């Protein structure tokens, strides 16, 4: 049965409505704002894409040092975050310049470094909405090999058990320090902050010491 309302065929109206709702949905304009997933992916921090923070292992005048895990290799490295105070006094570029110019077994080698990360979200006031690894990072990050101890920590451990610190280990550490200093002085580089906390120790078949931390070097 067909109903007529003021001369309009009701069955005809219902059929038209069905056709309208079955029609292909309107396509969104290509100029529309991308969704959050695309926005976050575009703002990823290269450092945090490659490394994951493990724990803080040091704190100095020019920045904090963290043990980090490389995602691809699962190997651990040390990452130094140079803070804004270091940048203002030129220590960032100075330390980086020295590290890029040295190559010796008794001096810490630079694996990689990362510029500050300033994604678009931080400029648009959306930075706090991002996951930690996608937020702005104002520090320059220097990545080094991770060592077992610094000399200050080793001396404290050995003070209680001097028999566990044999003479050949002591001679090896002193020799490595002197060789590293001779190499640096040959390049015209002065460390200016040699102390046990800036000498790093690695145990293997032999004990090896390397000179690190270049915030005061010239």
PDB file of N, CA, C and O in Angstrom, residues 18 77 87 124 138 188:
ATOM      1  N   UNK A  18      17.085   5.872   1.112  1.00  0.00           N
ATOM      2  CA  UNK A  18      17.952   4.696   1.111  1.00  0.00           C
ATOM      3  C   UNK A  18      19.099   4.868   0.147  1.00  0.00           C
ATOM      4  O   UNK A  18      20.254   4.563   0.433  1.00  0.00           O
ATOM      5  N   UNK A  77      76.095   1.565  25.683  1.00  0.00           N
ATOM      6  CA  UNK A  77      77.021   2.671  25.460  1.00  0.00           C
ATOM      7  C   UNK A  77      76.802   3.723  26.546  1.00  0.00           C
ATOM      8  O   UNK A  77      75.831   3.643  27.308  1.00  0.00           O
ATOM      9  N   UNK A  87      76.639  24.822  26.468  1.00  0.00           N
ATOM     10  CA  UNK A  87      76.478  25.392  25.125  1.00  0.00           C
ATOM     11  C   UNK A  87      76.750  26.897  25.134  1.00  0.00           C
ATOM     12  O   UNK A  87      77.363  27.435  24.228  1.00  0.00           O
ATOM     13  N   UNK A 124      54.597  24.404  18.282  1.00  0.00           N
ATOM     14  CA  UNK A 124      53.156  24.606  18.256  1.00  0.00           C
ATOM     15  C   UNK A 124      52.525  24.462  19.633  1.00  0.00           C
ATOM     16  O   UNK A 124      51.311  24.456  19.764  1.00  0.00           O
ATOM     17  N   UNK A 138      66.864  19.644  24.137  1.00  0.00           N
ATOM     18  CA  UNK A 138      67.703  20.826  23.965  1.00  0.00           C
ATOM     19  C   UNK A 138      69.187  20.503  24.032  1.00  0.00           C
ATOM     20  O   UNK A 138      70.019  21.308  23.602  1.00  0.00           O
ATOM     21  N   UNK A 188      98.954  19.126  20.543  1.00  0.00           N
ATOM     22  CA  UNK A 188      98.741  20.469  21.070  1.00  0.00           C
ATOM     23  C   UNK A 188      97.466  20.609  21.871  1.00  0.00           C
ATOM     24  O   UNK A 188      96.928  21.706  22.014  1.00  0.00           O
TER      25      UNK A 188
END
